[in-house]
XYZ file of C-alpha atoms in Angstrom:
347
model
C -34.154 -92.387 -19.675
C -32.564 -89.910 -22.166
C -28.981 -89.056 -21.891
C -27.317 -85.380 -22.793
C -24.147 -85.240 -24.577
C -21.050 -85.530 -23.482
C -19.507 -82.075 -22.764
C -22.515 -80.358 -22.478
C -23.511 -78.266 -19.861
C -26.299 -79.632 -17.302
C -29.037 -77.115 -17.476
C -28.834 -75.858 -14.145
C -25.334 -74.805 -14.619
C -26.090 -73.330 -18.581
C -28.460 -71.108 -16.355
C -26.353 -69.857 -13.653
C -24.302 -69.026 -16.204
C -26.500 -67.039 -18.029
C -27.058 -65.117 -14.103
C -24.296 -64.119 -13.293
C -23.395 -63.006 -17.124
C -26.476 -60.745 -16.557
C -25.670 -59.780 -13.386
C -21.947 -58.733 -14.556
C -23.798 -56.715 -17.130
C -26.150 -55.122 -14.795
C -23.181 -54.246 -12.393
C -21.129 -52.547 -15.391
C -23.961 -50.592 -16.640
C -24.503 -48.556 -12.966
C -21.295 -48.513 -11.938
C -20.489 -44.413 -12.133
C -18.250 -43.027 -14.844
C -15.297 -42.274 -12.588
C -14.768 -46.232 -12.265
C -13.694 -46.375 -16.332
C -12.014 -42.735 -16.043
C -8.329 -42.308 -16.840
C -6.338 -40.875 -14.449
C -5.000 -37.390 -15.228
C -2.598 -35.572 -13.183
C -2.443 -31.965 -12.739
C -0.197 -29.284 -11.360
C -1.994 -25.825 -9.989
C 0.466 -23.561 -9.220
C -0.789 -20.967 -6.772
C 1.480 -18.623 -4.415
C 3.388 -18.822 -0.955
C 1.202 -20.243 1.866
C -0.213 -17.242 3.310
C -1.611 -15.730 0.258
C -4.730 -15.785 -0.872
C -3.963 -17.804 -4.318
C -2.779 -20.452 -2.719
C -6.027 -20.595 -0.162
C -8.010 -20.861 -3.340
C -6.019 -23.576 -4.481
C -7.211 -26.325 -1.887
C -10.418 -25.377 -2.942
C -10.260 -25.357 -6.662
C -8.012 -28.643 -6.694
C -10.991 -30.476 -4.364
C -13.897 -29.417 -7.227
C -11.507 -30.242 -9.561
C -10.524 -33.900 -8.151
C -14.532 -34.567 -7.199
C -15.455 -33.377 -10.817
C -17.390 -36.011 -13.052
C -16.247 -37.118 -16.812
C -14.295 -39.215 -18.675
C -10.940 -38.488 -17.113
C -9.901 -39.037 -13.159
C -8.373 -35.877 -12.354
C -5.731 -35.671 -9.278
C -4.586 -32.106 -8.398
C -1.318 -31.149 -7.030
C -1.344 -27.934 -5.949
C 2.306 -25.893 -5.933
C 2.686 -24.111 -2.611
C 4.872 -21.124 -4.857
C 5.405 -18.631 -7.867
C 3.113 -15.773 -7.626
C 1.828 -12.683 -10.247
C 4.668 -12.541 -12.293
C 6.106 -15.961 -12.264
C 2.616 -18.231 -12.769
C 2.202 -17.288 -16.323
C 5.597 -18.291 -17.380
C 5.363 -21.303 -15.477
C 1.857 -23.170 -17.339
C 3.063 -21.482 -20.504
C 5.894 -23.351 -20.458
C 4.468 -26.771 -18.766
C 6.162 -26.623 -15.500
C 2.323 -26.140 -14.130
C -0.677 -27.327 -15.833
C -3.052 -24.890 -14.309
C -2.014 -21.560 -12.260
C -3.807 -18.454 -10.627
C -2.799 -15.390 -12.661
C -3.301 -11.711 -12.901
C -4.918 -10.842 -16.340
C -2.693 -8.164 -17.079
C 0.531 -10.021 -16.037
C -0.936 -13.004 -18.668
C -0.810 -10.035 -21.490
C 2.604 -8.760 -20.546
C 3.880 -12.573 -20.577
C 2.097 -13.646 -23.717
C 3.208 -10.385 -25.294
C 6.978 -10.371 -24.266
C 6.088 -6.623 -22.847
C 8.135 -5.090 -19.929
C 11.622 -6.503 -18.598
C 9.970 -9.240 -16.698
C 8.968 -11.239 -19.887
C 11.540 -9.753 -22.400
C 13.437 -13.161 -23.817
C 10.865 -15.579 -21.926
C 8.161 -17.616 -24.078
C 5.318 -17.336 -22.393
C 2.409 -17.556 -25.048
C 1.261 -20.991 -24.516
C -1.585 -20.039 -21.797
C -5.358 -20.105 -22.487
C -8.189 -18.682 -20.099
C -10.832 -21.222 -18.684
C -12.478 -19.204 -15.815
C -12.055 -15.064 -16.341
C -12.773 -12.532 -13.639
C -12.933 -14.439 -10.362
C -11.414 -11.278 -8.202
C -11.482 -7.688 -9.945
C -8.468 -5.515 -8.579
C -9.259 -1.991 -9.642
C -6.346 0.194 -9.882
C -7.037 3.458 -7.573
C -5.340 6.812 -7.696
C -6.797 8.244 -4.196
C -5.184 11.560 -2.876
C -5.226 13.980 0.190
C -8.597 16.139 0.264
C -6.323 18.939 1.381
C -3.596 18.290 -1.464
C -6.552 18.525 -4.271
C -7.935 21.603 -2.625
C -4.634 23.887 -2.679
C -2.834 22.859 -5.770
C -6.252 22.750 -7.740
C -5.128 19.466 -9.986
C -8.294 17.285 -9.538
C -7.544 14.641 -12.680
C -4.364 12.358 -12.960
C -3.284 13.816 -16.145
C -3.124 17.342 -14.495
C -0.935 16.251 -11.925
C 1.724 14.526 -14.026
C 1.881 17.058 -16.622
C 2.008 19.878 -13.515
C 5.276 21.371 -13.179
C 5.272 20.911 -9.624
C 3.599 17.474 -9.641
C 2.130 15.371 -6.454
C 4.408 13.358 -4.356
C 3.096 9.944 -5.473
C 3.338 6.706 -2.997
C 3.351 3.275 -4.477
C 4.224 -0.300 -3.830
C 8.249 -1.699 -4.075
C 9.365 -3.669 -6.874
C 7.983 -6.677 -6.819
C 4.380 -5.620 -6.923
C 2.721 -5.147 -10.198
C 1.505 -2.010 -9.335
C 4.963 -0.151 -10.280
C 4.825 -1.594 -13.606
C 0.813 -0.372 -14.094
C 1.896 2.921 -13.176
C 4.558 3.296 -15.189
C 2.343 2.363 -18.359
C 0.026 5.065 -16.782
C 2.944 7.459 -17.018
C 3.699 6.492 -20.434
C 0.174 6.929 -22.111
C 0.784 10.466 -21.028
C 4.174 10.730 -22.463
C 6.597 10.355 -19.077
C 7.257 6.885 -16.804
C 7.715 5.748 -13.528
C 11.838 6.799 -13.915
C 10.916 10.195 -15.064
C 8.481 10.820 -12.307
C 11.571 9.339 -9.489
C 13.760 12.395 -11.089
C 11.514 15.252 -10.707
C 10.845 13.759 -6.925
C 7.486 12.639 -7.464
C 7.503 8.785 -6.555
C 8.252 6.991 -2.709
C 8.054 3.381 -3.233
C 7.696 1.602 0.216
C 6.177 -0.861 2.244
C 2.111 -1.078 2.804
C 2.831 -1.075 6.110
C 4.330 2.734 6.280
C 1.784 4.062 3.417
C -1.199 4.769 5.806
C 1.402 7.015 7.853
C 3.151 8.748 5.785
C -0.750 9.743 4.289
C -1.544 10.716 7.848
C 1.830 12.951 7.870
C 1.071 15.033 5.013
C 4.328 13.122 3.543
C 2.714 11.802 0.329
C 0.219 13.189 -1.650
C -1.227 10.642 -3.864
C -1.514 6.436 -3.444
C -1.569 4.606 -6.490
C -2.746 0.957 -5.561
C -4.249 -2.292 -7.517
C -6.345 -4.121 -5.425
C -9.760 -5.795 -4.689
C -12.475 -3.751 -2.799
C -11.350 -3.943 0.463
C -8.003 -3.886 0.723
C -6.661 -3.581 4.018
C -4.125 -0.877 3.670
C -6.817 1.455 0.795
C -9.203 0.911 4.088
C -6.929 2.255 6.327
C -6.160 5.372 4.125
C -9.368 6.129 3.446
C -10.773 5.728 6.665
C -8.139 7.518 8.288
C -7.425 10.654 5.895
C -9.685 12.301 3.701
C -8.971 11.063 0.252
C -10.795 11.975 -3.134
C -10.566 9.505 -6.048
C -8.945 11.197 -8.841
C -9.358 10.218 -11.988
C -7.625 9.588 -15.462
C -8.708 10.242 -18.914
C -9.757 7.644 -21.645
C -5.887 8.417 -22.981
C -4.759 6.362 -20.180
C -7.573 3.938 -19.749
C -7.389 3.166 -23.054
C -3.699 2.673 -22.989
C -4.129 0.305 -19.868
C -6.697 -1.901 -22.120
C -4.344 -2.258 -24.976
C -2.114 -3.683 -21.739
C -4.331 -6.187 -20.546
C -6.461 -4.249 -17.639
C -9.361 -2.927 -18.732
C -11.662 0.107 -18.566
C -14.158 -0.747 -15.425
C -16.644 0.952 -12.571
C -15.395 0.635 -9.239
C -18.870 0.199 -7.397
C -20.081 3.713 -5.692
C -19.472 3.846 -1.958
C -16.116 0.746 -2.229
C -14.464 3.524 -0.191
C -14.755 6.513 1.932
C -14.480 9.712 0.069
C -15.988 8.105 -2.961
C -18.101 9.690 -5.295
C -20.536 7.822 -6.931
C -18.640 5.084 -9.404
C -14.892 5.444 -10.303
C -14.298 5.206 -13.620
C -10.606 3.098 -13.453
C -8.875 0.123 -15.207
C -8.893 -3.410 -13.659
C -7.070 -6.512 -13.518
C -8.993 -9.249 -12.958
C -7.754 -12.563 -11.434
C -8.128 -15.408 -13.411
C -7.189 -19.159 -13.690
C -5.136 -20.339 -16.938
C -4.008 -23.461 -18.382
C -1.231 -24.859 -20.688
C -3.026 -24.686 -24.386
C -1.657 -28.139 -25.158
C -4.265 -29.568 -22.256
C -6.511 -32.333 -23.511
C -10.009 -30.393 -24.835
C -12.206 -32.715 -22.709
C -9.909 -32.127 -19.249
C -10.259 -28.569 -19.904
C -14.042 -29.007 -20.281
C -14.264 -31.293 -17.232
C -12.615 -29.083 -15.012
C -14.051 -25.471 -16.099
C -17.550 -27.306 -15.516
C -16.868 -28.275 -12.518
C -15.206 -25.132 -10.937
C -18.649 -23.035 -12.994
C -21.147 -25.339 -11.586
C -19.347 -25.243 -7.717
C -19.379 -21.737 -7.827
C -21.715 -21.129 -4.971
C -19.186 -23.542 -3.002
C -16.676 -21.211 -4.187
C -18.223 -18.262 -2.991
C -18.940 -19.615 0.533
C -15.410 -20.464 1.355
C -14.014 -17.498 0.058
C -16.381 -13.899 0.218
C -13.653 -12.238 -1.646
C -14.653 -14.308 -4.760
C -18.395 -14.245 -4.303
C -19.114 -11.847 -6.960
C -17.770 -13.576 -9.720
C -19.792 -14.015 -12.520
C -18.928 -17.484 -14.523
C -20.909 -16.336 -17.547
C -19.086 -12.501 -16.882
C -15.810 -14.299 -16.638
C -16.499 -15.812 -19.844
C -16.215 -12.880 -21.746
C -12.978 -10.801 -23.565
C -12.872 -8.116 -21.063
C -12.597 -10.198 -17.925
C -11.162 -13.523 -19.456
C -8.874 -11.060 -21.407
C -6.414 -13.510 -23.015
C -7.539 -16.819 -25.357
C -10.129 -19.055 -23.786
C -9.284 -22.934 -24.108
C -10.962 -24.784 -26.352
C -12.059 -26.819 -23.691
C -13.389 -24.019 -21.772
C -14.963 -22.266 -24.428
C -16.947 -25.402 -25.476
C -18.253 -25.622 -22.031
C -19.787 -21.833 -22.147
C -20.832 -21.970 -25.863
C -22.881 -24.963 -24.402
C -24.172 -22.532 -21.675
C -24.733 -19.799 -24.386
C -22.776 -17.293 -22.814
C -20.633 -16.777 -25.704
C -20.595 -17.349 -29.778
């Protein structure tokens, strides 16, 4: 009888070697692309509980964290800032992602208005544009427009006796967009307080003080809706008033641009309302990795019907809308903007 050599293998065990190298293989090749992904975590910085950004945020973070590619990404989602604070915050890296108002990304990439003076905030790029758009509405009293006869916006500023305008406190953004309203027509929100024309107070008292005969005009920002524009127009007949491209175009220039409010939003409307919006969108640090920003915008585009069911106050958005200057508004990502130059929904 032959004899092998020493130190060879016997060829029963040269084959079940050769198995379960194959069968190694096989396993590698199907396992899914998340097993090899590196882990990547993230910060989404949303609002207060209690506010809609930060219901969004569970949401968002969940796409994000199931989302496919070469990178594992974990979400933490920060349970604070708000309008004015989120753009500061991912500009300067103490959030990699953040909810923001489009407008309030402008201000804080341009340094415009006291809030931003001094505070470098230019570091923020767009991945998904106009997921809520908050039109900014200048409704007044039927009976006001009838006896002073000043049916546009620019009337009733330049009138010598001018409305008594309502408005949000501090705080909101909707002091500061009315104050660049004022300006494109050569006044502001300080000059209107001295001739007696502005009452900033609480939602909660607007509705009333409507009702009374108190106020004459509300100037709001605010998705189609709103509970307290409801309430007015439901419970006082209100006219939309308009304002002329001076100011509309002044309000682009500012981040919130020209846009139809949909005919019938509101009772008293008259066919579409020619206004300025300010879209919601969702920024991130520029310095994120290309292919996370990718990753995640797909993701969040492609779950968009997910999106919309949990949350009817973003079904309308429009990914490939979004996309574009005038609801994106500030720099897309690179990332981002691969991902919808792929779809072909921009250059």
């Amino acid at each position: 009888m032959g004899s092998r050599k020493t130190g060879a293998p016997a060829p029963r065990e040269d084959q079940m070697r050769h198995i379960r190298t194959f069968a190694t293989a096989t396993t590698l090749a199907v396992l899914p692309l998340a097993a090899f992904a590196a882990p990547v975590d993230l910060r989404l910085i949303t609002m207060e509980p209690g506010g809609s950004w930060y219901s969004y945020g569970s949401t968002f973070s969940e796409i994000i964290q199931g989302s496919e590619g070469e990178n594992e990404l974990n979400v933490e989602v920060l349970p604070r800032g708000g309008g004015m604070t989120n753009p500061v915050a991912v500009s300067q890296g103490a959030a990699d992602l953040g909810f923001v108002s489009a407008s309030a990304a402008v201000w804080a990439r341009d340094g415009i208005g006291e809030e931003f003076e001094g505070r470098e905030a230019n570091n923020a790029r767009a991945i998904v544009g106009g997921l809520q758009l908050a039109y900014t509405t200048i409704a007044a009293r039927r009976d006001y427009v009838k006896k002073s006869g000043l049916t546009t916006f620019d009337e009733m500023v330049a009138s010598d006796n001018p409305p008594r305008f309502v408005l949000k406190p501090a705080g909101s953004q909707v002091p500061i967009l009315a104050n660049y309203m004022f300006e494109a027509l050569g006044s502001s929100l300080e000059d209107m307080r001295g001739r007696g024309a502005i009452t900033q107070i609480s939602t909660a008292q607007i509705a009333q003080m409507l009702r009374d005969g108190t106020a004459d005009v509300y100037i709001e920002n605010a998705p189609v809706g709103q509970a307290t524009m409801s309430e007015v127009t439901l419970t006082t007949p209100m006219v939309f008033v308009p304002a002329s491209d001076t100011v509309l175009d002044h309000m682009s220039e500012l981040g919130a641009p020209a846009a139809n409010m949909p005919e019938g939003s509101y009772p008293g409307q008259e066919g579409v309302y020619r206004t300025s919006m300010t879209p919601t969108i969702l920024i991130a640090n520029a310095d994120m990795d290309e292919e996370v920003a990718y990753q995640l915008t797909r993701a969040l585009v492609e779950q968009r019907e997910k999106i919309a069911e949990a949350f009817p106050a973003l079904a309308g958005w429009d990914p490939e809308k979004g996309a574009q200057p005038d609801q994106a508004v500030i720099e897309l990502h690179p990332g981002a903007a691969r991902y919808y130059r792929e779809r072909g929904w921009i250059e």
